[in-house]
mmCIF file of C-alpha atoms in Angstrom:
data_model
loop_
_atom_site.group_PDB
_atom_site.id
_atom_site.type_symbol
_atom_site.label_atom_id
_atom_site.label_comp_id
_atom_site.label_asym_id
_atom_site.label_seq_id
_atom_site.Cartn_x
_atom_site.Cartn_y
_atom_site.Cartn_z
ATOM 1 C CA VAL B 1 -13.231 10.301 6.817
ATOM 2 C CA ASN B 2 -14.947 11.082 10.030
ATOM 3 C CA GLY B 3 -17.824 13.445 10.083
ATOM 4 C CA ASP B 4 -18.741 16.340 7.657
ATOM 5 C CA ARG B 5 -15.254 18.071 7.570
ATOM 6 C CA VAL B 6 -12.542 16.082 5.656
ATOM 7 C CA GLN B 7 -8.935 17.102 6.145
ATOM 8 C CA MET B 8 -6.383 15.487 3.674
ATOM 9 C CA THR B 9 -3.311 13.997 5.665
ATOM 10 C CA ASN B 10 -0.824 14.372 2.774
ATOM 11 C CA HIS B 11 -2.196 17.472 1.207
ATOM 12 C CA HIS B 12 -3.723 20.880 2.404
ATOM 13 C CA TRP B 13 -7.154 20.174 0.806
ATOM 14 C CA SER B 14 -10.022 20.431 3.298
ATOM 15 C CA PHE B 15 -13.800 20.515 2.511
ATOM 16 C CA SER B 16 -17.183 19.983 3.830
ATOM 17 C CA ILE B 17 -19.079 17.013 2.367
ATOM 18 C CA GLU B 18 -22.377 18.570 2.680
ATOM 19 C CA ALA B 19 -21.238 21.910 1.186
ATOM 20 C CA LEU B 20 -19.584 19.934 -1.747
ATOM 21 C CA LYS B 21 -22.983 18.047 -2.324
ATOM 22 C CA THR B 22 -24.739 21.447 -2.348
ATOM 23 C CA GLU B 23 -22.327 23.173 -4.778
ATOM 24 C CA LEU B 24 -22.673 20.036 -7.264
ATOM 25 C CA GLY B 25 -26.376 19.930 -6.928
ATOM 26 C CA SER B 26 -25.977 16.277 -5.869
ATOM 27 C CA LYS B 27 -28.645 14.345 -3.999
ATOM 28 C CA THR B 28 -26.243 11.462 -3.208
ATOM 29 C CA GLY B 29 -22.550 12.096 -2.169
ATOM 30 C CA LEU B 30 -20.154 9.582 -0.782
ATOM 31 C CA VAL B 31 -16.695 10.300 0.416
ATOM 32 C CA VAL B 32 -14.369 7.486 1.028
ATOM 33 C CA ASN B 33 -10.859 6.759 2.001
ATOM 34 C CA ASP B 34 -8.946 6.184 -1.262
ATOM 35 C CA PHE B 35 -7.880 2.639 -0.204
ATOM 36 C CA VAL B 36 -11.386 1.672 0.608
ATOM 37 C CA ALA B 37 -12.186 2.579 -2.960
ATOM 38 C CA LEU B 38 -9.189 0.572 -4.099
ATOM 39 C CA ALA B 39 -10.133 -2.367 -1.854
ATOM 40 C CA SER B 40 -13.696 -2.257 -3.195
ATOM 41 C CA ALA B 41 -12.547 -2.855 -6.754
ATOM 42 C CA ILE B 42 -10.859 -6.249 -5.886
ATOM 43 C CA PRO B 43 -14.101 -8.359 -6.397
ATOM 44 C CA ALA B 44 -14.555 -6.714 -9.816
ATOM 45 C CA LEU B 45 -10.946 -7.279 -11.153
ATOM 46 C CA THR B 46 -10.009 -10.103 -13.560
ATOM 47 C CA GLU B 47 -6.667 -11.775 -14.127
ATOM 48 C CA ARG B 48 -5.961 -9.255 -16.826
ATOM 49 C CA ASP B 49 -5.673 -6.667 -14.092
ATOM 50 C CA LEU B 50 -3.282 -8.519 -12.026
ATOM 51 C CA VAL B 51 0.227 -9.925 -11.844
ATOM 52 C CA ARG B 52 0.404 -12.918 -9.552
ATOM 53 C CA LEU B 53 3.500 -13.142 -7.424
ATOM 54 C CA ASN B 54 3.070 -16.675 -6.346
ATOM 55 C CA THR B 55 1.007 -19.757 -6.946
ATOM 56 C CA ALA B 56 -1.100 -19.913 -3.758
ATOM 57 C CA THR B 57 -4.837 -20.251 -4.246
ATOM 58 C CA ALA B 58 -7.250 -17.736 -2.662
ATOM 59 C CA ARG B 59 -9.892 -19.312 -0.090
ATOM 60 C CA VAL B 60 -13.409 -18.287 -0.940
ATOM 61 C CA GLY B 61 -14.750 -15.822 1.755
ATOM 62 C CA ALA B 62 -11.457 -15.401 3.431
ATOM 63 C CA PRO B 63 -10.346 -11.799 4.445
ATOM 64 C CA ILE B 64 -8.442 -10.014 1.774
ATOM 65 C CA ALA B 65 -5.637 -7.308 2.466
ATOM 66 C CA VAL B 66 -4.872 -4.349 0.218
ATOM 67 C CA ILE B 67 -1.636 -2.252 0.665
ATOM 68 C CA GLY B 68 -0.083 0.286 -1.678
ATOM 69 C CA ALA B 69 2.684 2.869 -1.615
ATOM 70 C CA GLY B 70 2.420 6.080 -3.515
ATOM 71 C CA THR B 71 2.312 9.640 -1.851
ATOM 72 C CA GLY B 72 1.801 7.736 1.354
ATOM 73 C CA LEU B 73 1.280 3.969 2.358
ATOM 74 C CA GLY B 74 -2.398 2.988 2.082
ATOM 75 C CA VAL B 75 -3.908 -0.160 3.806
ATOM 76 C CA ALA B 76 -7.346 -1.601 3.787
ATOM 77 C CA CYS B 77 -9.071 -4.804 4.085
ATOM 78 C CA LEU B 78 -12.028 -6.728 2.813
ATOM 79 C CA PHE B 79 -14.319 -9.065 4.928
ATOM 80 C CA ALA B 80 -17.266 -11.075 3.526
ATOM 81 C CA ASP B 81 -20.593 -10.364 4.863
ATOM 82 C CA ALA B 82 -23.348 -13.029 5.653
ATOM 83 C CA ASP B 83 -24.357 -12.994 2.083
ATOM 84 C CA GLY B 84 -20.726 -13.597 0.940
ATOM 85 C CA GLU B 85 -20.400 -9.999 -0.476
ATOM 86 C CA TYR B 86 -17.111 -8.439 0.398
ATOM 87 C CA ARG B 87 -17.094 -5.030 2.280
ATOM 88 C CA ALA B 88 -14.000 -2.866 2.628
ATOM 89 C CA VAL B 89 -12.884 -1.643 6.089
ATOM 90 C CA ALA B 90 -10.842 1.495 6.440
ATOM 91 C CA GLY B 91 -7.785 1.820 8.557
ATOM 92 C CA GLU B 92 -4.469 3.617 9.110
ATOM 93 C CA GLY B 93 -2.221 0.633 8.949
ATOM 94 C CA GLY B 94 0.468 2.744 6.941
ATOM 95 C CA HIS B 95 1.271 4.386 10.243
ATOM 96 C CA VAL B 96 2.237 1.248 12.140
ATOM 97 C CA THR B 97 5.785 1.137 13.530
ATOM 98 C CA LEU B 98 8.358 -0.108 10.989
ATOM 99 C CA ALA B 99 10.229 -3.215 12.199
ATOM 100 C CA ALA B 100 13.694 -4.362 11.488
ATOM 101 C CA THR B 101 14.436 -8.055 10.656
ATOM 102 C CA ASN B 102 18.220 -7.860 10.552
ATOM 103 C CA ASP B 103 21.085 -5.469 11.529
ATOM 104 C CA SER B 104 21.092 -3.633 8.101
ATOM 105 C CA ASP B 105 17.448 -2.859 8.629
ATOM 106 C CA ALA B 106 18.117 -1.672 12.087
ATOM 107 C CA GLU B 107 20.838 0.672 10.922
ATOM 108 C CA THR B 108 18.580 2.253 8.270
ATOM 109 C CA ILE B 109 15.696 2.677 10.657
ATOM 110 C CA ALA B 110 18.158 4.316 13.342
ATOM 111 C CA LEU B 111 19.052 6.982 10.739
ATOM 112 C CA LEU B 112 15.458 7.449 10.055
ATOM 113 C CA ARG B 113 14.480 7.738 13.387
ATOM 114 C CA LYS B 114 17.223 10.454 14.126
ATOM 115 C CA ARG B 115 15.476 12.428 11.356
ATOM 116 C CA PHE B 116 11.740 11.697 11.868
ATOM 117 C CA GLY B 117 11.521 10.441 15.559
ATOM 118 C CA HIS B 118 8.706 7.815 15.107
ATOM 119 C CA VAL B 119 9.413 5.646 11.997
ATOM 120 C CA SER B 120 6.226 4.505 10.512
ATOM 121 C CA ALA B 121 6.033 2.039 7.735
ATOM 122 C CA GLU B 122 4.961 5.109 5.451
ATOM 123 C CA ARG B 123 8.319 6.752 6.385
ATOM 124 C CA ALA B 124 9.954 4.160 4.121
ATOM 125 C CA LEU B 125 7.097 2.876 1.962
ATOM 126 C CA SER B 126 6.031 5.748 -0.146
ATOM 127 C CA GLY B 127 7.472 8.188 -2.679
ATOM 128 C CA PRO B 128 8.958 10.463 -0.017
ATOM 129 C CA GLY B 129 9.887 7.340 1.844
ATOM 130 C CA LEU B 130 12.057 5.961 -1.056
ATOM 131 C CA VAL B 131 13.835 9.187 -1.209
ATOM 132 C CA ALA B 132 14.449 8.997 2.615
ATOM 133 C CA LEU B 133 15.696 5.417 2.168
ATOM 134 C CA TYR B 134 18.073 6.471 -0.645
ATOM 135 C CA GLU B 135 19.463 9.339 1.584
ATOM 136 C CA ALA B 136 19.953 6.880 4.495
ATOM 137 C CA HIS B 137 21.709 4.393 2.442
ATOM 138 C CA ALA B 138 23.949 7.361 0.852
ATOM 139 C CA GLN B 139 24.938 8.279 4.290
ATOM 140 C CA ARG B 140 25.763 4.691 5.343
ATOM 141 C CA LEU B 141 27.895 4.386 2.202
ATOM 142 C CA GLY B 142 29.623 7.784 2.964
ATOM 143 C CA GLN B 143 28.232 9.502 -0.105
ATOM 144 C CA THR B 144 26.627 12.882 -0.363
ATOM 145 C CA PRO B 145 22.932 12.332 -1.455
ATOM 146 C CA LYS B 146 21.920 13.769 -4.809
ATOM 147 C CA PRO B 147 18.605 15.418 -5.256
ATOM 148 C CA PHE B 148 16.932 12.401 -6.929
ATOM 149 C CA THR B 149 13.211 11.947 -7.185
ATOM 150 C CA ALA B 150 11.558 8.728 -6.259
ATOM 151 C CA ALA B 151 11.176 7.904 -9.948
ATOM 152 C CA GLU B 152 14.925 8.576 -10.566
ATOM 153 C CA ILE B 153 15.944 6.397 -7.612
ATOM 154 C CA SER B 154 13.772 3.619 -9.075
ATOM 155 C CA THR B 155 15.332 3.951 -12.529
ATOM 156 C CA ASN B 156 18.899 4.217 -11.207
ATOM 157 C CA ALA B 157 18.399 1.086 -9.098
ATOM 158 C CA ILE B 158 16.897 -0.926 -12.016
ATOM 159 C CA GLU B 159 19.614 0.172 -14.290
ATOM 160 C CA ASN B 160 22.286 -0.324 -11.630
ATOM 161 C CA ILE B 161 23.525 3.265 -12.090
ATOM 162 C CA ASP B 162 23.814 4.162 -8.408
ATOM 163 C CA VAL B 163 24.682 1.715 -5.465
ATOM 164 C CA ALA B 164 22.798 3.721 -2.995
ATOM 165 C CA CYS B 165 19.718 3.666 -5.141
ATOM 166 C CA VAL B 166 20.126 -0.046 -5.628
ATOM 167 C CA SER B 167 20.268 -0.451 -1.771
ATOM 168 C CA ALA B 168 17.331 1.925 -1.363
ATOM 169 C CA LEU B 169 15.140 -0.098 -3.754
ATOM 170 C CA SER B 170 16.133 -3.378 -2.086
ATOM 171 C CA SER B 171 15.302 -1.999 1.351
ATOM 172 C CA PHE B 172 11.943 -0.678 -0.001
ATOM 173 C CA THR B 173 11.055 -4.282 -1.442
ATOM 174 C CA GLU B 174 12.005 -5.995 1.656
ATOM 175 C CA PHE B 175 10.283 -3.667 4.126
ATOM 176 C CA LEU B 176 7.178 -3.920 1.948
ATOM 177 C CA GLY B 177 7.317 -7.693 2.090
ATOM 178 C CA ASN B 178 7.857 -7.428 5.794
ATOM 179 C CA VAL B 179 4.833 -5.151 6.317
ATOM 180 C CA SER B 180 2.604 -7.059 3.956
ATOM 181 C CA GLY B 181 3.391 -10.394 5.828
ATOM 182 C CA ASN B 182 2.492 -8.657 9.052
ATOM 183 C CA LEU B 183 -0.886 -7.586 7.648
ATOM 184 C CA ALA B 184 -1.557 -10.895 6.319
ATOM 185 C CA LEU B 185 -0.953 -12.523 9.540
ATOM 186 C CA THR B 186 -3.145 -9.965 11.396
ATOM 187 C CA LEU B 187 -6.002 -10.425 9.043
ATOM 188 C CA GLY B 188 -5.715 -14.026 8.174
ATOM 189 C CA ALA B 189 -5.643 -12.900 4.667
ATOM 190 C CA PHE B 190 -6.053 -16.177 2.754
ATOM 191 C CA GLY B 191 -8.281 -14.368 0.222
ATOM 192 C CA GLY B 192 -5.077 -12.514 -0.859
ATOM 193 C CA VAL B 193 -2.799 -9.740 -0.492
ATOM 194 C CA PHE B 194 -3.176 -7.085 -3.304
ATOM 195 C CA ILE B 195 -0.485 -4.501 -3.943
ATOM 196 C CA GLY B 196 -1.564 -1.217 -5.485
ATOM 197 C CA GLY B 197 -0.428 2.379 -5.161
ATOM 198 C CA GLY B 198 1.548 4.581 -7.538
ATOM 199 C CA ILE B 199 5.012 2.862 -7.089
ATOM 200 C CA VAL B 200 5.166 -0.983 -7.405
ATOM 201 C CA PRO B 201 2.861 -1.343 -10.394
ATOM 202 C CA LYS B 202 5.053 0.959 -12.368
ATOM 203 C CA LEU B 203 8.263 -1.046 -11.507
ATOM 204 C CA GLY B 204 7.374 -3.753 -13.825
ATOM 205 C CA ALA B 205 10.077 -6.336 -13.985
ATOM 206 C CA GLY B 206 12.137 -4.162 -11.770
ATOM 207 C CA PHE B 207 10.045 -5.267 -8.844
ATOM 208 C CA ASP B 208 12.011 -8.194 -7.241
ATOM 209 C CA ARG B 209 9.157 -10.686 -6.509
ATOM 210 C CA ALA B 210 11.707 -13.205 -4.963
ATOM 211 C CA LYS B 211 13.030 -10.679 -2.512
ATOM 212 C CA PHE B 212 9.489 -9.453 -1.669
ATOM 213 C CA LEU B 213 8.245 -12.980 -1.055
ATOM 214 C CA ALA B 214 11.230 -13.983 1.118
ATOM 215 C CA ALA B 215 10.388 -10.974 3.396
ATOM 216 C CA PHE B 216 6.794 -11.525 3.361
ATOM 217 C CA ALA B 217 7.167 -15.115 4.604
ATOM 218 C CA ASN B 218 10.059 -14.470 7.097
ATOM 219 C CA LYS B 219 7.938 -14.837 10.080
ATOM 220 C CA GLY B 220 9.782 -17.921 11.791
ATOM 221 C CA ARG B 221 7.303 -20.641 12.569
ATOM 222 C CA PHE B 222 4.580 -18.947 10.492
ATOM 223 C CA ALA B 223 6.661 -19.103 7.199
ATOM 224 C CA SER B 224 4.553 -21.998 5.774
ATOM 225 C CA TYR B 225 1.327 -20.338 6.811
ATOM 226 C CA LEU B 226 2.174 -17.199 4.803
ATOM 227 C CA ALA B 227 3.348 -19.413 1.737
ATOM 228 C CA ASP B 228 -0.272 -20.294 1.415
ATOM 229 C CA VAL B 229 -1.401 -16.716 1.135
ATOM 230 C CA PRO B 230 -1.612 -15.527 -2.484
ATOM 231 C CA CYS B 231 -0.002 -12.212 -3.530
ATOM 232 C CA ALA B 232 -0.598 -10.144 -6.573
ATOM 233 C CA ILE B 233 0.096 -6.668 -8.051
ATOM 234 C CA ILE B 234 -2.781 -4.673 -9.275
ATOM 235 C CA THR B 235 -1.921 -3.434 -12.779
ATOM 236 C CA ASN B 236 -5.361 -1.851 -13.700
ATOM 237 C CA GLU B 237 -4.849 1.780 -14.180
ATOM 238 C CA SER B 238 -7.890 2.966 -12.448
ATOM 239 C CA PRO B 239 -8.902 0.547 -9.834
ATOM 240 C CA GLY B 240 -9.944 3.312 -7.407
ATOM 241 C CA LEU B 241 -12.505 4.669 -9.879
ATOM 242 C CA ILE B 242 -13.912 1.093 -10.241
ATOM 243 C CA GLY B 243 -14.217 0.713 -6.560
ATOM 244 C CA ALA B 244 -15.735 4.145 -5.968
ATOM 245 C CA ALA B 245 -18.385 3.227 -8.708
ATOM 246 C CA ARG B 246 -19.157 0.013 -6.845
ATOM 247 C CA LEU B 247 -19.550 1.733 -3.564
ATOM 248 C CA LEU B 248 -21.723 4.228 -5.039
ATOM 249 C CA GLN B 249 -23.896 1.568 -6.586
ATOM 250 C CA GLN B 250 -24.188 0.029 -3.233
ATOM 251 C CA GLN B 251 -25.110 3.333 -1.609
ATOM 252 C CA VAL B 252 -27.819 4.034 -4.234
ATOM 253 C CA ALA B 253 -29.278 0.406 -3.929
ATOM 254 C CA LYS B 254 -29.399 0.765 -0.143
ATOM 255 C CA SER B 255 -31.121 4.154 -0.390
ATOM 256 C CA SER B 256 -33.815 2.721 -2.873
ATOM 257 C CA THR B 257 -34.765 -0.046 -0.402
ATOM 258 C CA ARG B 258 -35.536 2.379 2.501
#
């Protein structure tokens, strides 16, 4: 979100913020990145809204990382201000270059590179990315890919119906752990790494937390550093709306003090 004209990256929608406010008859209008909204919800969430993946304890006031796969890969962070209140910061971390940590990863990424050119994290860690991973693994196994959706791939993997689907979900989990670990290192995210989006929270018990955490901490000399970073999955059904409401409250409060 930069300026008045907003152009969606994964959709054809485009609109003017001022025109939208005029059409709605609104005095106050705030347009934010969806993961800024998601990140802004974190301070308001309770343990009922989360599934903890490890036993590490968050450090008060430390940076917080938020990441989530859905139609794309969203990334945001939270930093505490001088008053100790967390503020969300937008970024496009979903488009960092995807890295390989073993020969299997390298082969999978090579197939994606032939297809897409630059292989961002989002190319693998999203709904379309899970499909692309399945198609790459099917090719590696000498199979003809079937027209599975991301949801079907997840189900087939969890129920052990299709070996290429199993491999795809395994790659997805490990790549997510790798990218999340990179994000935690970059931010020093001892406030926690929170996973949202439309895919991981829906996997439930089908999400291999051990595989994720192993990939998350697989950073050589900094494995013990990352073992102290708490990780959790956001299970609240509408965290983006909670965050958007908090941002609007902050905006109105700021306007009233002017």
